[in-house]
mmCIF file of C-alpha atoms in Angstrom:
data_model
loop_
_atom_site.group_PDB
_atom_site.id
_atom_site.type_symbol
_atom_site.label_atom_id
_atom_site.label_comp_id
_atom_site.label_asym_id
_atom_site.label_seq_id
_atom_site.Cartn_x
_atom_site.Cartn_y
_atom_site.Cartn_z
ATOM 1 C CA UNK A 1 180.408 311.111 -28.391
ATOM 2 C CA UNK A 2 177.217 310.157 -26.717
ATOM 3 C CA UNK A 3 176.533 310.672 -23.022
ATOM 4 C CA UNK A 4 176.501 306.903 -22.380
ATOM 5 C CA UNK A 5 180.220 306.737 -22.990
ATOM 6 C CA UNK A 6 180.969 308.412 -19.642
ATOM 7 C CA UNK A 7 178.926 305.975 -17.562
ATOM 8 C CA UNK A 8 181.463 303.083 -17.573
ATOM 9 C CA UNK A 9 178.906 300.632 -16.097
ATOM 10 C CA UNK A 10 178.641 302.305 -12.610
ATOM 11 C CA UNK A 11 175.287 303.183 -10.980
ATOM 12 C CA UNK A 12 175.016 306.639 -9.449
ATOM 13 C CA UNK A 13 171.340 306.619 -8.452
ATOM 14 C CA UNK A 14 169.815 306.444 -4.891
ATOM 15 C CA UNK A 15 170.932 303.564 -2.672
ATOM 16 C CA UNK A 16 168.912 300.392 -2.846
ATOM 17 C CA UNK A 17 167.553 299.307 0.556
ATOM 18 C CA UNK A 18 168.494 295.819 1.744
ATOM 19 C CA UNK A 19 165.847 293.145 1.461
ATOM 20 C CA UNK A 20 163.499 292.907 4.451
ATOM 21 C CA UNK A 21 164.265 290.127 6.913
ATOM 22 C CA UNK A 22 161.624 287.926 8.405
ATOM 23 C CA UNK A 23 160.867 288.708 12.066
ATOM 24 C CA UNK A 24 162.503 286.322 14.478
ATOM 25 C CA UNK A 25 160.108 284.337 16.578
ATOM 26 C CA UNK A 26 160.457 284.933 20.346
ATOM 27 C CA UNK A 27 159.312 282.496 23.016
ATOM 28 C CA UNK A 28 158.701 284.029 26.431
ATOM 29 C CA UNK A 29 159.850 281.679 29.191
ATOM 30 C CA UNK A 30 157.087 280.463 31.470
ATOM 31 C CA UNK A 31 157.241 281.315 35.161
ATOM 32 C CA UNK A 32 156.867 277.760 36.266
ATOM 33 C CA UNK A 33 160.158 276.688 34.856
ATOM 34 C CA UNK A 34 158.713 276.161 31.415
ATOM 35 C CA UNK A 35 156.134 273.466 32.330
ATOM 36 C CA UNK A 36 153.000 273.047 34.452
ATOM 37 C CA UNK A 37 153.421 270.810 37.511
ATOM 38 C CA UNK A 38 150.172 268.866 38.099
ATOM 39 C CA UNK A 39 151.387 267.652 41.521
ATOM 40 C CA UNK A 40 151.709 271.235 42.855
ATOM 41 C CA UNK A 41 148.299 272.114 41.500
ATOM 42 C CA UNK A 42 146.665 269.097 43.171
ATOM 43 C CA UNK A 43 148.447 269.838 46.507
ATOM 44 C CA UNK A 44 147.233 273.457 46.504
ATOM 45 C CA UNK A 45 143.693 272.322 45.738
ATOM 46 C CA UNK A 46 143.719 269.755 48.560
ATOM 47 C CA UNK A 47 145.106 272.272 51.075
ATOM 48 C CA UNK A 48 142.398 274.772 50.135
ATOM 49 C CA UNK A 49 139.681 272.152 50.614
ATOM 50 C CA UNK A 50 141.100 271.080 54.011
ATOM 51 C CA UNK A 51 141.306 274.657 55.320
ATOM 52 C CA UNK A 52 137.785 275.372 54.123
ATOM 53 C CA UNK A 53 136.506 272.219 55.866
ATOM 54 C CA UNK A 54 138.277 273.125 59.143
ATOM 55 C CA UNK A 55 136.817 276.645 59.005
ATOM 56 C CA UNK A 56 133.304 275.289 58.488
ATOM 57 C CA UNK A 57 133.737 272.825 61.386
ATOM 58 C CA UNK A 58 134.893 275.611 63.732
ATOM 59 C CA UNK A 59 131.939 277.811 62.757
ATOM 60 C CA UNK A 60 129.566 274.899 63.369
ATOM 61 C CA UNK A 61 131.088 274.213 66.799
ATOM 62 C CA UNK A 62 130.768 277.897 67.800
ATOM 63 C CA UNK A 63 127.136 277.976 66.688
ATOM 64 C CA UNK A 64 126.360 274.786 68.649
ATOM 65 C CA UNK A 65 128.087 276.153 71.779
ATOM 66 C CA UNK A 66 126.121 279.378 71.466
ATOM 67 C CA UNK A 67 122.861 277.445 71.236
ATOM 68 C CA UNK A 68 123.811 275.293 74.258
ATOM 69 C CA UNK A 69 124.658 278.387 76.347
ATOM 70 C CA UNK A 70 121.391 280.050 75.331
ATOM 71 C CA UNK A 71 119.340 276.953 76.226
ATOM 72 C CA UNK A 72 121.224 276.643 79.546
ATOM 73 C CA UNK A 73 120.473 280.250 80.411
ATOM 74 C CA UNK A 74 116.797 279.934 79.449
ATOM 75 C CA UNK A 75 116.366 276.750 81.515
ATOM 76 C CA UNK A 76 118.372 277.616 84.632
ATOM 77 C CA UNK A 77 118.425 281.437 84.611
ATOM 78 C CA UNK A 78 121.642 281.537 86.718
ATOM 79 C CA UNK A 79 122.061 284.394 89.183
ATOM 80 C CA UNK A 80 125.172 285.422 91.082
ATOM 81 C CA UNK A 81 125.310 284.419 94.766
ATOM 82 C CA UNK A 82 124.301 287.073 97.300
ATOM 83 C CA UNK A 83 126.255 288.078 100.374
ATOM 84 C CA UNK A 84 125.483 290.578 103.125
ATOM 85 C CA UNK A 85 127.163 291.664 106.339
ATOM 86 C CA UNK A 86 124.315 291.895 108.807
ATOM 87 C CA UNK A 87 126.229 293.104 111.849
ATOM 88 C CA UNK A 88 129.732 294.240 112.729
ATOM 89 C CA UNK A 89 130.911 294.923 116.287
ATOM 90 C CA UNK A 90 134.221 296.679 116.856
ATOM 91 C CA UNK A 91 135.425 296.799 120.461
ATOM 92 C CA UNK A 92 139.070 297.726 119.790
ATOM 93 C CA UNK A 93 140.754 299.474 116.894
ATOM 94 C CA UNK A 94 143.892 301.201 118.140
ATOM 95 C CA UNK A 95 146.797 302.276 115.958
ATOM 96 C CA UNK A 96 150.055 302.860 117.869
ATOM 97 C CA UNK A 97 152.058 306.007 117.240
ATOM 98 C CA UNK A 98 155.526 304.486 117.109
ATOM 99 C CA UNK A 99 155.438 301.518 114.704
ATOM 100 C CA UNK A 100 151.916 301.543 113.184
ATOM 101 C CA UNK A 101 150.817 298.454 115.090
ATOM 102 C CA UNK A 102 147.056 297.970 114.873
ATOM 103 C CA UNK A 103 145.293 296.343 117.821
ATOM 104 C CA UNK A 104 141.867 295.120 116.765
ATOM 105 C CA UNK A 105 138.832 293.164 117.945
ATOM 106 C CA UNK A 106 136.168 292.828 115.255
ATOM 107 C CA UNK A 107 133.200 290.433 115.084
ATOM 108 C CA UNK A 108 130.985 290.171 112.003
ATOM 109 C CA UNK A 109 127.814 288.277 111.170
ATOM 110 C CA UNK A 110 127.303 287.431 107.493
ATOM 111 C CA UNK A 111 124.589 285.861 105.321
ATOM 112 C CA UNK A 112 125.254 283.744 102.245
ATOM 113 C CA UNK A 113 122.257 283.404 99.940
ATOM 114 C CA UNK A 114 121.668 281.251 96.852
ATOM 115 C CA UNK A 115 119.018 282.987 94.683
ATOM 116 C CA UNK A 116 118.876 280.189 92.062
ATOM 117 C CA UNK A 117 115.950 277.786 91.712
ATOM 118 C CA UNK A 118 117.812 275.009 89.858
ATOM 119 C CA UNK A 119 121.469 275.497 90.844
ATOM 120 C CA UNK A 120 123.124 274.458 94.108
ATOM 121 C CA UNK A 121 126.382 275.954 95.394
ATOM 122 C CA UNK A 122 129.258 274.174 97.136
ATOM 123 C CA UNK A 123 131.465 276.563 99.102
ATOM 124 C CA UNK A 124 134.650 274.477 99.221
ATOM 125 C CA UNK A 125 136.868 277.242 100.600
ATOM 126 C CA UNK A 126 136.069 280.582 102.246
ATOM 127 C CA UNK A 127 138.961 282.870 103.173
ATOM 128 C CA UNK A 128 137.844 286.058 104.938
ATOM 129 C CA UNK A 129 140.324 288.952 104.993
ATOM 130 C CA UNK A 130 139.920 292.157 107.003
ATOM 131 C CA UNK A 131 141.744 295.181 105.552
ATOM 132 C CA UNK A 132 142.382 298.771 106.513
ATOM 133 C CA UNK A 133 143.598 301.227 103.861
ATOM 134 C CA UNK A 134 144.267 298.316 101.450
ATOM 135 C CA UNK A 135 146.434 296.505 104.017
ATOM 136 C CA UNK A 136 145.339 293.166 105.369
ATOM 137 C CA UNK A 137 145.452 292.924 109.139
ATOM 138 C CA UNK A 138 143.554 289.655 109.798
ATOM 139 C CA UNK A 139 142.528 286.412 108.040
ATOM 140 C CA UNK A 140 140.000 283.731 108.957
ATOM 141 C CA UNK A 141 139.240 280.470 107.143
ATOM 142 C CA UNK A 142 135.520 279.825 107.576
ATOM 143 C CA UNK A 143 133.743 276.472 107.621
ATOM 144 C CA UNK A 144 132.682 275.129 104.232
ATOM 145 C CA UNK A 145 129.109 274.143 103.386
ATOM 146 C CA UNK A 146 126.587 273.395 100.642
ATOM 147 C CA UNK A 147 123.815 275.877 99.892
ATOM 148 C CA UNK A 148 120.727 274.456 98.179
ATOM 149 C CA UNK A 149 118.193 276.123 95.911
ATOM 150 C CA UNK A 150 116.825 279.428 97.243
ATOM 151 C CA UNK A 151 118.565 278.819 100.593
ATOM 152 C CA UNK A 152 120.622 281.067 102.835
ATOM 153 C CA UNK A 153 123.036 280.546 105.713
ATOM 154 C CA UNK A 154 124.318 282.816 108.484
ATOM 155 C CA UNK A 155 128.040 282.649 109.272
ATOM 156 C CA UNK A 156 130.012 284.446 111.968
ATOM 157 C CA UNK A 157 133.696 285.406 112.110
ATOM 158 C CA UNK A 158 135.885 287.031 114.762
ATOM 159 C CA UNK A 159 139.095 288.940 114.023
ATOM 160 C CA UNK A 160 141.174 289.599 117.108
ATOM 161 C CA UNK A 161 144.883 290.363 117.549
ATOM 162 C CA UNK A 162 147.536 292.829 116.412
ATOM 163 C CA UNK A 163 149.297 293.547 113.157
ATOM 164 C CA UNK A 164 151.962 296.020 111.976
ATOM 165 C CA UNK A 165 150.708 298.082 109.016
ATOM 166 C CA UNK A 166 154.106 299.051 107.684
ATOM 167 C CA UNK A 167 152.880 300.886 104.561
ATOM 168 C CA UNK A 168 150.692 303.463 106.272
ATOM 169 C CA UNK A 169 151.732 307.012 105.464
ATOM 170 C CA UNK A 170 150.949 310.386 106.971
ATOM 171 C CA UNK A 171 147.690 310.738 105.058
ATOM 172 C CA UNK A 172 146.485 307.341 106.280
ATOM 173 C CA UNK A 173 147.349 308.357 109.825
ATOM 174 C CA UNK A 174 145.354 311.546 109.387
ATOM 175 C CA UNK A 175 142.346 309.544 108.134
ATOM 176 C CA UNK A 176 142.617 307.243 111.132
ATOM 177 C CA UNK A 177 142.618 310.173 113.560
ATOM 178 C CA UNK A 178 139.554 311.614 111.826
ATOM 179 C CA UNK A 179 137.726 308.266 112.039
ATOM 180 C CA UNK A 180 138.663 307.884 115.688
ATOM 181 C CA UNK A 181 137.170 311.282 116.414
ATOM 182 C CA UNK A 182 133.956 310.345 114.618
ATOM 183 C CA UNK A 183 133.818 306.886 116.145
ATOM 184 C CA UNK A 184 133.263 305.103 112.812
ATOM 185 C CA UNK A 185 136.026 303.216 110.949
ATOM 186 C CA UNK A 186 136.240 302.262 107.277
ATOM 187 C CA UNK A 187 137.097 298.565 107.246
ATOM 188 C CA UNK A 188 137.108 296.352 104.143
ATOM 189 C CA UNK A 189 136.022 292.729 104.291
ATOM 190 C CA UNK A 190 137.100 290.582 101.319
ATOM 191 C CA UNK A 191 136.173 286.931 100.824
ATOM 192 C CA UNK A 192 138.172 284.716 98.481
ATOM 193 C CA UNK A 193 136.135 281.677 97.495
ATOM 194 C CA UNK A 194 136.561 278.313 95.864
ATOM 195 C CA UNK A 195 133.131 277.069 94.860
ATOM 196 C CA UNK A 196 131.299 274.603 92.638
ATOM 197 C CA UNK A 197 127.901 274.944 91.012
ATOM 198 C CA UNK A 198 125.686 271.872 91.057
ATOM 199 C CA UNK A 199 123.938 271.722 87.665
ATOM 200 C CA UNK A 200 122.421 268.252 87.179
ATOM 201 C CA UNK A 201 125.433 265.926 87.063
ATOM 202 C CA UNK A 202 127.930 268.713 86.222
ATOM 203 C CA UNK A 203 129.858 270.634 88.911
ATOM 204 C CA UNK A 204 131.865 273.436 87.284
ATOM 205 C CA UNK A 205 134.456 275.115 89.515
ATOM 206 C CA UNK A 206 135.031 278.832 90.043
ATOM 207 C CA UNK A 207 137.228 281.092 92.181
ATOM 208 C CA UNK A 208 135.206 284.277 92.692
ATOM 209 C CA UNK A 209 135.318 286.756 95.548
ATOM 210 C CA UNK A 210 133.116 289.115 97.563
ATOM 211 C CA UNK A 211 134.140 292.651 98.496
ATOM 212 C CA UNK A 212 132.478 294.648 101.293
ATOM 213 C CA UNK A 213 133.145 298.286 102.168
ATOM 214 C CA UNK A 214 132.083 298.532 105.801
ATOM 215 C CA UNK A 215 131.598 301.518 108.076
ATOM 216 C CA UNK A 216 131.949 300.040 111.537
ATOM 217 C CA UNK A 217 131.143 302.103 114.638
ATOM 218 C CA UNK A 218 133.179 301.643 117.790
ATOM 219 C CA UNK A 219 131.417 299.785 120.572
ATOM 220 C CA UNK A 220 132.371 300.490 124.167
ATOM 221 C CA UNK A 221 131.095 298.400 127.052
ATOM 222 C CA UNK A 222 128.386 296.831 124.904
ATOM 223 C CA UNK A 223 127.088 300.222 123.731
ATOM 224 C CA UNK A 224 127.449 301.083 120.050
ATOM 225 C CA UNK A 225 128.152 304.654 118.978
ATOM 226 C CA UNK A 226 125.321 306.711 117.543
ATOM 227 C CA UNK A 227 124.000 305.602 114.178
ATOM 228 C CA UNK A 228 124.906 301.920 114.618
ATOM 229 C CA UNK A 229 126.018 299.564 111.880
ATOM 230 C CA UNK A 230 124.038 299.504 108.663
ATOM 231 C CA UNK A 231 123.466 296.136 106.959
ATOM 232 C CA UNK A 232 125.765 296.119 103.921
ATOM 233 C CA UNK A 233 125.379 294.349 100.597
ATOM 234 C CA UNK A 234 128.686 293.107 99.177
ATOM 235 C CA UNK A 235 129.858 293.023 95.583
ATOM 236 C CA UNK A 236 130.364 289.689 93.826
ATOM 237 C CA UNK A 237 132.946 289.207 91.085
ATOM 238 C CA UNK A 238 133.571 286.048 89.065
#
């Protein structure tokens, strides 16, 4: 019998691989919901143009303001007002031992000066405060006036009365005793101002102040203690 008789039609060879399948097409979904929205694109473009225009306008305004300020400074050359205390006479400055009551009699002579050639100054309010160890003990409202170009004006003020300095401590009391022994007292004079600058038709307003650190000798019977008062230049702050 031949060998083919045992094969009974079956196939015993290696397995036949299945036919290759075509790759399935895959569509990735778009992030914009699957379609481009022309309205959103136009809105974003318009917003970008508007912001860019606003930015350019602001830069232009800042440049123009800078040029105006520079021209103003070159034309007017503004200088801060000057203020001096020419004389200070102290005939009483007594601090009580029981309740820190200060009895005082202080007269000062001051000079306001306008150093500007093209700017006038209106002093609409002048509040003069006398202080000792950062505590105010007297206030005077001085007369208002106008100060023209390169002009100056002398003004006097008198502080007389009594005031309780409740916040003085032991160290302040020790400083007072030392000053009394030396005959010279450290008194601060501070001026709070409301003023206007006259620049052509414009009159800008400001609220600056002067600060003066004074060393005032005690005067007794018209005689001033040795050394006398030294004319003092005061600090100006806008």
